[in-house]
Amino acid sequence: MRKLLFTVAMCGLISLFNGLKAQKRFGLSGGYDRTSLLGSSKANFINGFHIGATYDLKNFGEKWYMQTGLLFTNGGWSYDDHKVSVLGIVETNIKDFTVKMYFIEMPFNMSFRLPVGEHKLLLNIGPYIRYGISGKAKYNNDESSQEYNAFDENANNRFEIGSNIGLGFAIKNKYLINAAYQIAGTQAEKAIVNTYSMRYRLGIGYLF
């Protein structure tokens, strides 16, 4: 399922370049994120957010749009008591381990917008790219506590590319309400394989 979403999403990225002559609208978007780590059954969710600008291009018929933008967002995960990677070394006695990171994100969504009276129902799918600008990891073990850079050479990867799928509703083609699911196609942790970041997202927006 993850590979299928990623393949379809990349098709959306390629089609962005067909939108150079499109009708364009700017907007603002923000909301609540719930993030964790896929591939580890012990990882907990943590709360996050996203805020930024959106950019709509209409050049694919009356119902198809390309939606991109630039967002500031955060995310991460936590463990209560589990074996985790700390700076490339697998520790077995870690307790209260939390990773919080801040990113710049750029989505590239194909957006199908079905008219419902004077409103529109939205189906969004496409890739995103995300780059980590700062972050901290904290943990306790049986003897001490430690904090370090979440993007240390042996910790987590800064660059992330993944897939996004979501539903939304546009009120009078100005006010947006949306929900989305994101899953990374690139590795989250450097020392532990088959770990991918994921998030659920609820947001609101306004189109100028």
CSV table of C-alpha atoms in Angstrom, one decimal:
chain,number,residue,atom,x,y,z
A,1,MET,CA,0.0,0.0,0.0
A,2,ARG,CA,2.8,2.4,0.9
A,3,LYS,CA,4.6,1.7,-2.5
A,4,LEU,CA,1.3,2.2,-4.4
A,5,LEU,CA,0.7,5.6,-2.7
A,6,PHE,CA,4.2,6.6,-3.4
A,7,THR,CA,4.0,5.8,-7.1
A,8,VAL,CA,0.7,7.6,-7.6
A,9,ALA,CA,2.1,10.6,-5.6
A,10,MET,CA,5.1,10.9,-7.8
A,11,CYS,CA,2.9,11.1,-10.9
A,12,GLY,CA,1.3,14.1,-9.2
A,13,LEU,CA,4.7,15.8,-8.8
A,14,ILE,CA,5.5,15.3,-12.5
A,15,SER,CA,2.2,16.9,-13.5
A,16,LEU,CA,3.0,20.0,-11.6
A,17,PHE,CA,5.1,21.3,-14.6
A,18,ASN,CA,1.9,21.2,-16.7
A,19,GLY,CA,0.5,24.0,-14.6
A,20,LEU,CA,2.7,26.9,-15.7
A,21,LYS,CA,-0.3,28.7,-17.5
A,22,ALA,CA,-2.8,27.8,-14.8
A,23,GLN,CA,-5.1,30.1,-12.9
A,24,LYS,CA,-3.4,30.7,-9.6
A,25,ARG,CA,-4.6,31.4,-6.0
A,26,PHE,CA,-2.6,31.9,-2.8
A,27,GLY,CA,-3.8,30.8,0.6
A,28,LEU,CA,-3.0,30.2,4.2
A,29,SER,CA,-3.2,26.9,6.0
A,30,GLY,CA,-2.6,25.5,9.5
A,31,GLY,CA,-3.7,22.9,11.9
A,32,TYR,CA,-3.0,19.9,14.1
A,33,ASP,CA,-0.6,17.0,13.4
A,34,ARG,CA,-0.4,13.6,15.2
A,35,THR,CA,2.9,11.9,14.4
A,36,SER,CA,4.7,8.6,15.1
A,37,LEU,CA,7.1,6.0,13.7
A,38,LEU,CA,5.9,3.2,11.4
A,39,GLY,CA,7.8,-0.1,11.6
A,40,SER,CA,8.1,0.0,15.4
A,41,SER,CA,5.1,-1.4,17.3
A,42,LYS,CA,6.4,0.3,20.5
A,43,ALA,CA,6.5,3.9,19.2
A,44,ASN,CA,3.9,6.3,20.6
A,45,PHE,CA,2.3,9.3,18.9
A,46,ILE,CA,3.2,12.9,19.8
A,47,ASN,CA,1.3,16.1,19.1
A,48,GLY,CA,2.5,18.5,16.4
A,49,PHE,CA,1.3,21.3,14.1
A,50,HIS,CA,1.7,22.8,10.6
A,51,ILE,CA,1.3,26.4,9.4
A,52,GLY,CA,2.2,28.1,6.1
A,53,ALA,CA,1.2,29.2,2.7
A,54,THR,CA,-0.6,27.3,-0.1
A,55,TYR,CA,-0.6,27.8,-3.9
A,56,ASP,CA,-3.4,26.5,-6.1
A,57,LEU,CA,-3.0,26.0,-9.9
A,58,LYS,CA,-6.1,25.3,-12.0
A,59,ASN,CA,-5.0,23.9,-15.4
A,60,PHE,CA,-6.5,20.4,-15.5
A,61,GLY,CA,-10.1,21.0,-16.4
A,62,GLU,CA,-12.9,22.4,-14.2
A,63,LYS,CA,-12.4,19.8,-11.4
A,64,TRP,CA,-8.6,19.2,-11.2
A,65,TYR,CA,-6.1,21.4,-9.4
A,66,MET,CA,-2.5,21.2,-8.4
A,67,GLN,CA,-1.9,22.3,-4.9
A,68,THR,CA,1.5,23.1,-3.5
A,69,GLY,CA,2.9,25.5,-0.8
A,70,LEU,CA,5.5,25.9,1.9
A,71,LEU,CA,4.8,24.8,5.5
A,72,PHE,CA,6.6,24.9,8.8
A,73,THR,CA,5.8,21.8,10.7
A,74,ASN,CA,7.0,19.6,13.5
A,75,GLY,CA,6.8,15.9,14.5
A,76,GLY,CA,8.5,12.9,16.1
A,77,TRP,CA,7.7,10.0,18.3
A,78,SER,CA,8.3,8.6,21.8
A,79,TYR,CA,8.9,5.4,23.6
A,80,ASP,CA,8.0,4.5,27.2
A,81,ASP,CA,10.5,1.7,27.7
A,82,HIS,CA,12.0,0.1,24.7
A,83,LYS,CA,15.2,-0.8,22.7
A,84,VAL,CA,16.1,2.2,20.6
A,85,SER,CA,19.0,3.7,18.6
A,86,VAL,CA,20.9,6.4,20.4
A,87,LEU,CA,23.5,8.0,18.2
A,88,GLY,CA,23.9,4.8,16.2
A,89,ILE,CA,24.2,2.5,19.3
A,90,VAL,CA,21.2,0.2,20.1
A,91,GLU,CA,20.4,0.7,23.8
A,92,THR,CA,18.1,-1.7,25.6
A,93,ASN,CA,17.4,0.1,28.9
A,94,ILE,CA,16.0,3.3,27.6
A,95,LYS,CA,13.0,4.9,29.3
A,96,ASP,CA,11.0,8.0,28.4
A,97,PHE,CA,12.7,8.5,25.0
A,98,THR,CA,11.2,11.4,22.9
A,99,VAL,CA,12.3,12.8,19.6
A,100,LYS,CA,10.9,16.2,18.5
A,101,MET,CA,11.9,17.7,15.2
A,102,TYR,CA,11.0,20.8,13.1
A,103,PHE,CA,10.8,20.8,9.3
A,104,ILE,CA,10.2,22.8,6.2
A,105,GLU,CA,7.7,20.9,4.1
A,106,MET,CA,6.6,21.3,0.4
A,107,PRO,CA,3.6,19.3,-0.8
A,108,PHE,CA,2.6,18.6,-4.4
A,109,ASN,CA,-1.0,17.4,-4.4
A,110,MET,CA,-3.3,16.7,-7.2
A,111,SER,CA,-6.7,17.9,-6.0
A,112,PHE,CA,-10.0,16.7,-7.4
A,113,ARG,CA,-12.8,19.1,-6.4
A,114,LEU,CA,-16.3,17.9,-6.9
A,115,PRO,CA,-19.0,20.7,-6.7
A,116,VAL,CA,-21.6,20.3,-4.0
A,117,GLY,CA,-23.9,23.3,-4.5
A,118,GLU,CA,-21.8,26.4,-4.0
A,119,HIS,CA,-19.2,24.3,-2.1
A,120,LYS,CA,-16.7,21.6,-3.2
A,121,LEU,CA,-15.7,18.2,-1.9
A,122,LEU,CA,-11.9,17.6,-2.2
A,123,LEU,CA,-9.8,14.5,-2.7
A,124,ASN,CA,-6.1,15.2,-2.5
A,125,ILE,CA,-3.2,12.9,-3.3
A,126,GLY,CA,0.5,13.5,-4.1
A,127,PRO,CA,4.0,13.5,-2.8
A,128,TYR,CA,5.7,15.8,-0.3
A,129,ILE,CA,9.3,16.7,0.5
A,130,ARG,CA,10.4,17.6,4.0
A,131,TYR,CA,13.7,18.9,5.4
A,132,GLY,CA,14.6,19.0,9.1
A,133,ILE,CA,16.0,22.2,10.4
A,134,SER,CA,16.3,21.5,14.1
A,135,GLY,CA,15.4,18.8,16.6
A,136,LYS,CA,16.2,17.3,20.0
A,137,ALA,CA,16.1,13.8,21.4
A,138,LYS,CA,15.8,13.2,25.1
A,139,TYR,CA,15.9,10.0,27.1
A,140,ASN,CA,16.4,8.5,30.6
A,141,ASN,CA,18.1,5.2,31.4
A,142,ASP,CA,18.8,3.5,34.7
A,143,GLU,CA,21.7,5.8,35.5
A,144,SER,CA,21.2,9.2,33.9
A,145,SER,CA,19.4,11.5,31.4
A,146,GLN,CA,20.7,12.7,28.1
A,147,GLU,CA,19.8,15.2,25.3
A,148,TYR,CA,21.3,15.4,21.9
A,149,ASN,CA,20.7,16.7,18.3
A,150,ALA,CA,18.0,14.6,16.7
A,151,PHE,CA,19.8,15.1,13.3
A,152,ASP,CA,23.2,14.0,14.6
A,153,GLU,CA,25.3,12.0,12.1
A,154,ASN,CA,24.2,8.7,13.6
A,155,ALA,CA,20.6,9.6,14.6
A,156,ASN,CA,17.8,10.6,12.2
A,157,ASN,CA,17.7,11.6,8.6
A,158,ARG,CA,17.0,15.3,7.8
A,159,PHE,CA,15.6,14.7,4.3
A,160,GLU,CA,12.2,13.0,3.8
A,161,ILE,CA,10.1,12.3,0.8
A,162,GLY,CA,6.7,10.6,1.1
A,163,SER,CA,3.1,10.3,0.1
A,164,ASN,CA,0.0,12.3,1.1
A,165,ILE,CA,-3.7,11.4,0.8
A,166,GLY,CA,-6.5,13.4,2.2
A,167,LEU,CA,-10.1,14.6,2.0
A,168,GLY,CA,-11.4,18.1,2.4
A,169,PHE,CA,-14.3,20.5,2.0
A,170,ALA,CA,-14.1,24.0,0.4
A,171,ILE,CA,-16.8,26.4,1.6
A,172,LYS,CA,-17.7,28.9,-1.0
A,173,ASN,CA,-14.3,28.2,-2.6
A,174,LYS,CA,-12.6,30.2,0.1
A,175,TYR,CA,-12.6,28.4,3.4
A,176,LEU,CA,-11.0,25.0,3.6
A,177,ILE,CA,-11.3,22.1,6.0
A,178,ASN,CA,-9.2,19.0,5.4
A,179,ALA,CA,-7.8,15.8,6.9
A,180,ALA,CA,-4.8,13.9,5.6
A,181,TYR,CA,-2.6,10.9,6.2
A,182,GLN,CA,1.1,11.0,5.3
A,183,ILE,CA,3.7,8.2,5.2
A,184,ALA,CA,7.4,8.6,4.4
A,185,GLY,CA,9.0,6.6,1.6
A,186,THR,CA,12.5,7.3,3.0
A,187,GLN,CA,14.2,5.9,6.1
A,188,ALA,CA,13.6,7.8,9.4
A,189,GLU,CA,16.3,6.4,11.6
A,190,LYS,CA,19.8,5.8,10.4
A,191,ALA,CA,20.7,2.8,12.6
A,192,ILE,CA,17.4,0.9,12.7
A,193,VAL,CA,16.1,-0.2,9.3
A,194,ASN,CA,12.5,-0.2,8.1
A,195,THR,CA,11.4,2.8,10.2
A,196,TYR,CA,9.3,5.4,8.5
A,197,SER,CA,7.7,8.5,9.9
A,198,MET,CA,3.9,8.9,9.6
A,199,ARG,CA,1.3,11.4,10.5
A,200,TYR,CA,-2.4,12.2,10.7
A,201,ARG,CA,-3.3,15.8,9.9
A,202,LEU,CA,-6.3,18.1,10.5
A,203,GLY,CA,-6.2,21.6,9.1
A,204,ILE,CA,-8.1,24.7,8.0
A,205,GLY,CA,-7.2,27.2,5.3
A,206,TYR,CA,-8.3,30.3,3.5
A,207,LEU,CA,-7.9,31.1,-0.2
A,208,PHE,CA,-7.5,34.7,-1.4
